[in-house]
């Protein structure tokens, strides 16, 4: 009898545990400053973002099928924070949205794919090279076929999930027009023997006798140097914003980056 009552209680309480819902509100903004003014070693390329199990935030039908509902602006709570950013000369808001989701695990919750800001697809190829750049000054080979597509100022995903605690996971990229130095040409140039270290020719021992060669330098075919020529080209540079943060429900959290920032609030839905 006691076992039956225990099983009945578990059956009754399980739906209430499984149906916890959260309202998530996010603001992503960029800092209005040149990356050159930030003391960071920025790589020219970034690994591709893994968009497996990602759903576009603009695909309301798929979101609904995955148990995610976009919230109307009347339900947003971070409007004051957004307005302060929008009215500040040092910041530019790129994204402000909100949705309702359950307390699914990391594997259960989809990644929400976001694109925002300017689309640079008309000016740059998907590898970041400018479409108006001469072929001989790009990093690609002359016969390489360039790919065109959308290249938004902000791209990536945000995922909120529960794993004992609330977590946010971000993998975003901010794209900014800039420049980079690229290898244009490599030529082999004969190096005079006078420029070679003495140990290259002197110090050769045969039967205990030191031999010093004083012949014409042209007979030493191995003494060559490579002369590299570089060019400066326009380039759409990506800046990665990849973070994972534990959160508390009801609190406003801030994720920082030298070139951008993210504000998030997760609250229990009533």
Coordinates of C-alpha atoms in Angstrom, one line a residue, residues 49-201:
X49 CA 30.6 28.3 -35.5
X50 CA 29.0 24.9 -34.9
X51 CA 25.3 25.5 -35.8
X52 CA 24.2 21.9 -35.3
X53 CA 20.9 21.8 -33.4
X54 CA 20.4 25.5 -34.1
X55 CA 17.1 27.2 -34.9
X56 CA 16.8 30.7 -36.3
X57 CA 15.1 33.1 -33.9
X58 CA 13.1 34.3 -36.9
X59 CA 11.6 30.9 -37.5
X60 CA 8.6 31.1 -35.2
X61 CA 7.1 27.8 -36.4
X62 CA 10.2 25.7 -35.7
X63 CA 10.7 27.5 -32.4
X64 CA 7.1 26.7 -31.4
X65 CA 7.6 23.0 -32.3
X66 CA 10.7 23.0 -30.0
X67 CA 8.7 24.5 -27.1
X68 CA 10.1 28.1 -27.5
X69 CA 7.8 31.1 -27.7
X70 CA 8.9 34.6 -28.7
X71 CA 7.6 37.2 -26.2
X72 CA 5.9 40.4 -27.4
X73 CA 7.7 43.7 -26.7
X74 CA 5.1 44.5 -24.0
X75 CA 6.6 41.8 -21.9
X76 CA 10.2 42.9 -22.2
X77 CA 11.8 44.2 -19.0
X78 CA 15.2 45.5 -20.1
X79 CA 13.9 48.5 -22.1
X80 CA 15.6 51.0 -19.8
X81 CA 19.0 49.3 -20.2
X82 CA 18.5 49.2 -24.0
X83 CA 17.6 52.9 -24.1
X84 CA 20.7 53.9 -22.1
X85 CA 22.9 52.0 -24.5
X86 CA 21.1 53.5 -27.6
X87 CA 21.5 57.0 -26.2
X88 CA 25.2 56.6 -25.3
X89 CA 27.8 57.6 -27.9
X90 CA 30.1 54.7 -26.9
X91 CA 27.7 51.9 -27.7
X92 CA 25.5 50.5 -30.5
X93 CA 22.7 48.0 -29.6
X94 CA 22.6 45.2 -32.2
X95 CA 20.0 42.9 -30.8
X96 CA 17.2 43.0 -28.3
X97 CA 14.8 40.0 -28.0
X98 CA 13.0 37.8 -25.5
X99 CA 11.5 34.3 -25.4
X100 CA 9.9 31.7 -23.1
X101 CA 11.4 28.3 -22.8
X102 CA 11.4 25.3 -20.4
X103 CA 14.2 24.0 -18.2
X104 CA 15.6 21.6 -20.7
X105 CA 19.1 20.2 -20.5
X106 CA 22.0 21.3 -22.7
X107 CA 21.3 18.4 -25.2
X108 CA 17.6 19.0 -25.2
X109 CA 17.6 22.8 -25.7
X110 CA 18.3 24.1 -29.2
X111 CA 20.8 26.9 -30.0
X112 CA 19.0 30.1 -30.9
X113 CA 20.6 31.5 -34.1
X114 CA 20.8 35.3 -34.3
X115 CA 21.8 37.6 -37.1
X116 CA 21.8 41.4 -36.7
X117 CA 23.3 44.6 -37.9
X118 CA 24.6 45.4 -41.3
X119 CA 24.8 42.7 -44.0
X120 CA 28.3 42.9 -45.6
X121 CA 27.5 40.2 -48.2
X122 CA 27.5 42.7 -51.1
X123 CA 30.9 44.0 -50.3
X124 CA 32.8 40.9 -49.0
X125 CA 33.0 37.2 -49.8
X126 CA 32.3 34.7 -47.1
X127 CA 36.1 34.3 -46.4
X128 CA 36.3 38.0 -45.6
X129 CA 38.1 39.2 -48.7
X130 CA 36.7 42.3 -50.5
X131 CA 34.9 41.8 -53.7
X132 CA 36.6 44.7 -55.3
X133 CA 40.2 43.5 -54.4
X134 CA 42.5 42.6 -57.3
X135 CA 43.1 38.9 -57.6
X136 CA 46.9 39.2 -57.2
X137 CA 46.5 40.9 -53.8
X138 CA 44.2 38.4 -52.2
X139 CA 45.2 35.5 -50.1
X140 CA 43.4 33.2 -52.4
X141 CA 44.9 31.8 -55.6
X142 CA 43.9 33.4 -58.9
X143 CA 41.9 30.3 -59.9
X144 CA 40.1 29.9 -56.6
X145 CA 36.4 30.4 -56.7
X146 CA 35.1 32.8 -54.1
X147 CA 31.8 32.2 -52.3
X148 CA 29.1 34.8 -51.7
X149 CA 26.5 34.9 -49.0
X150 CA 25.1 36.7 -46.0
X151 CA 27.8 38.3 -43.8
X152 CA 26.0 40.0 -40.9
X153 CA 27.7 42.3 -38.5
X154 CA 26.5 40.0 -35.7
X155 CA 26.1 36.3 -36.2
X156 CA 26.0 33.2 -33.9
X157 CA 23.9 31.5 -31.3
X158 CA 22.8 31.8 -27.7
X159 CA 21.6 28.8 -25.6
X160 CA 20.1 28.8 -22.2
X161 CA 19.7 25.5 -20.4
X162 CA 19.5 23.9 -16.9
X163 CA 22.1 21.5 -15.6
X164 CA 21.4 21.7 -11.9
X165 CA 21.8 25.4 -12.3
X166 CA 20.9 27.9 -15.1
X167 CA 23.6 28.4 -17.7
X168 CA 24.0 30.6 -20.8
X169 CA 26.3 29.5 -23.6
X170 CA 27.2 31.9 -26.4
X171 CA 29.2 31.6 -29.6
X172 CA 28.9 34.9 -31.5
X173 CA 31.0 36.7 -34.0
X174 CA 31.2 40.4 -34.6
X175 CA 32.4 41.4 -38.1
X176 CA 34.2 44.7 -38.7
X177 CA 35.7 46.1 -41.9
X178 CA 39.5 46.5 -41.6
X179 CA 42.8 45.7 -43.3
X180 CA 45.3 42.9 -43.2
X181 CA 48.8 42.2 -44.6
X182 CA 48.8 39.4 -47.1
X183 CA 51.6 37.6 -48.9
X184 CA 51.7 38.7 -52.5
X185 CA 54.8 37.1 -54.0
X186 CA 57.8 35.0 -53.1
X187 CA 61.1 35.1 -55.1
X188 CA 64.3 33.2 -54.7
X189 CA 67.3 35.6 -54.6
X190 CA 70.9 34.5 -54.7
X191 CA 72.7 35.3 -51.5
X192 CA 76.3 36.6 -51.7
X193 CA 78.8 34.4 -49.9
X194 CA 80.0 37.5 -48.0
X195 CA 76.6 37.5 -46.2
X196 CA 76.8 33.9 -45.1
X197 CA 78.1 33.0 -41.6
X198 CA 81.7 31.9 -41.7
X199 CA 80.7 28.5 -40.3
X200 CA 78.9 27.8 -43.6
X201 CA 82.2 27.6 -45.6

